[in-house]
Amino acid sequence: MAGPHETTGVPVRASPARRPADICPYTGRARLGYDRARVLLDKYAGFDLHQLRHSAATHLGETEVPPQLIMGKTRRKSPRTAIRYVKPGPEAIVTATEVLAPRRRAH
């Protein structure tokens, strides 16, 4: 997730109005603002920008990324709002159970 700005593919022209935050540090290209990204995603992909953000956070939760990292990536301030993305699968629950109650050795 690149946040509220996405790269446009348009080379950056010298302009005193451009802030460093408006330029991708990796490609040197201009970034889209939130509103423009929202319009383009809706028009060409049929996605809602919030839906895309939610899906990305859910994928992080499914791969057992800790809630604290999901909070940082989604810029959530409350653990309560980030925890909704963490839905542990059966394997994760088995692993947690084994940590809390290790199997006893048979004698």
CSV table of C-alpha atoms in Angstrom, one decimal:
chain,number,residue,atom,x,y,z
A,1,MET,CA,0.0,0.0,0.0
A,2,ALA,CA,1.5,3.2,-1.1
A,3,GLY,CA,-0.8,5.4,1.0
A,4,PRO,CA,-2.9,8.2,-0.3
A,5,HIS,CA,-0.5,8.9,-3.2
A,6,GLU,CA,0.1,6.6,-6.1
A,7,THR,CA,2.7,7.1,-8.9
A,8,THR,CA,1.3,8.4,-12.2
A,9,GLY,CA,4.1,7.4,-14.6
A,10,VAL,CA,4.4,11.1,-15.6
A,11,PRO,CA,8.0,12.4,-15.3
A,12,VAL,CA,8.3,15.3,-12.8
A,13,ARG,CA,8.9,18.7,-14.3
A,14,ALA,CA,10.8,21.3,-12.4
A,15,SER,CA,8.2,23.3,-10.6
A,16,PRO,CA,8.5,25.5,-7.5
A,17,ALA,CA,5.0,24.4,-6.5
A,18,ARG,CA,5.9,20.7,-6.1
A,19,ARG,CA,6.7,19.5,-2.6
A,20,PRO,CA,9.2,16.6,-2.0
A,21,ALA,CA,6.2,14.6,-0.6
A,22,ASP,CA,4.6,14.8,-4.1
A,23,ILE,CA,7.5,12.9,-5.7
A,24,CYS,CA,8.1,9.2,-5.4
A,25,PRO,CA,11.5,8.8,-3.8
A,26,TYR,CA,12.2,5.6,-5.8
A,27,THR,CA,11.1,6.6,-9.4
A,28,GLY,CA,11.3,10.4,-9.2
A,29,ARG,CA,7.8,10.5,-10.8
A,30,ALA,CA,4.8,12.6,-9.7
A,31,ARG,CA,2.2,11.1,-7.4
A,32,LEU,CA,-1.5,11.2,-7.6
A,33,GLY,CA,-3.5,12.9,-4.9
A,34,TYR,CA,-6.1,11.0,-3.0
A,35,ASP,CA,-9.1,12.4,-5.0
A,36,ARG,CA,-7.5,11.6,-8.4
A,37,ALA,CA,-6.5,8.1,-7.3
A,38,ARG,CA,-10.1,7.5,-6.1
A,39,VAL,CA,-11.6,8.7,-9.4
A,40,LEU,CA,-9.2,6.6,-11.5
A,41,LEU,CA,-9.6,3.4,-9.5
A,42,ASP,CA,-13.4,3.7,-9.6
A,43,LYS,CA,-13.4,4.5,-13.4
A,44,TYR,CA,-10.9,1.9,-14.6
A,45,ALA,CA,-10.9,-0.9,-11.9
A,46,GLY,CA,-14.3,-0.5,-10.3
A,47,PHE,CA,-12.6,-0.3,-6.9
A,48,ASP,CA,-13.3,2.0,-4.0
A,49,LEU,CA,-10.0,3.4,-2.5
A,50,HIS,CA,-11.2,2.6,1.0
A,51,GLN,CA,-12.2,-1.0,-0.1
A,52,LEU,CA,-8.7,-1.4,-1.6
A,53,ARG,CA,-7.1,-0.3,1.7
A,54,HIS,CA,-9.3,-2.6,3.7
A,55,SER,CA,-8.5,-5.5,1.5
A,56,ALA,CA,-4.8,-4.9,1.8
A,57,ALA,CA,-5.0,-4.7,5.6
A,58,THR,CA,-7.1,-7.9,5.6
A,59,HIS,CA,-4.4,-9.7,3.6
A,60,LEU,CA,-1.8,-8.6,6.1
A,61,GLY,CA,-3.9,-10.0,8.9
A,62,GLU,CA,-4.4,-13.3,7.1
A,63,THR,CA,-0.6,-13.7,6.8
A,64,GLU,CA,-0.3,-13.3,10.5
A,65,VAL,CA,1.3,-9.9,10.4
A,66,PRO,CA,1.0,-8.5,14.0
A,67,PRO,CA,-1.8,-6.0,14.7
A,68,GLN,CA,0.8,-3.3,15.6
A,69,LEU,CA,2.3,-3.4,12.1
A,70,ILE,CA,-1.1,-3.3,10.5
A,71,MET,CA,-1.8,-0.2,12.7
A,72,GLY,CA,1.4,1.4,11.4
A,73,LYS,CA,0.7,0.5,7.8
A,74,THR,CA,-2.9,1.7,7.8
A,75,ARG,CA,-2.2,4.7,10.1
A,76,ARG,CA,-4.7,3.5,12.6
A,77,LYS,CA,-4.3,5.0,16.1
A,78,SER,CA,-6.4,2.5,18.0
A,79,PRO,CA,-5.7,-1.2,18.3
A,80,ARG,CA,-9.5,-1.7,18.2
A,81,THR,CA,-9.8,-0.5,14.6
A,82,ALA,CA,-6.7,-2.5,13.5
A,83,ILE,CA,-7.7,-5.8,15.1
A,84,ARG,CA,-10.7,-6.2,12.8
A,85,TYR,CA,-8.3,-7.1,10.0
A,86,VAL,CA,-6.8,-10.0,12.0
A,87,LYS,CA,-8.8,-13.2,11.5
A,88,PRO,CA,-6.6,-16.1,12.4
A,89,GLY,CA,-7.2,-19.3,10.5
A,90,PRO,CA,-7.4,-22.8,12.0
A,91,GLU,CA,-3.6,-23.4,11.7
A,92,ALA,CA,-2.9,-20.2,13.7
A,93,ILE,CA,-5.3,-21.3,16.4
A,94,VAL,CA,-3.7,-24.7,16.6
A,95,THR,CA,-0.3,-23.1,16.9
A,96,ALA,CA,-1.4,-20.8,19.7
A,97,THR,CA,-3.0,-23.7,21.5
A,98,GLU,CA,0.3,-25.6,21.3
A,99,VAL,CA,2.2,-22.7,22.7
A,100,LEU,CA,-0.2,-22.3,25.7
A,101,ALA,CA,-0.6,-26.1,26.3
A,102,PRO,CA,2.3,-28.1,24.9
A,103,ARG,CA,1.7,-31.8,24.3
A,104,ARG,CA,2.7,-33.9,27.2
A,105,ARG,CA,5.1,-36.7,26.7
A,106,ALA,CA,3.8,-40.2,26.8
A,107,HIS,CA,5.8,-42.4,29.2
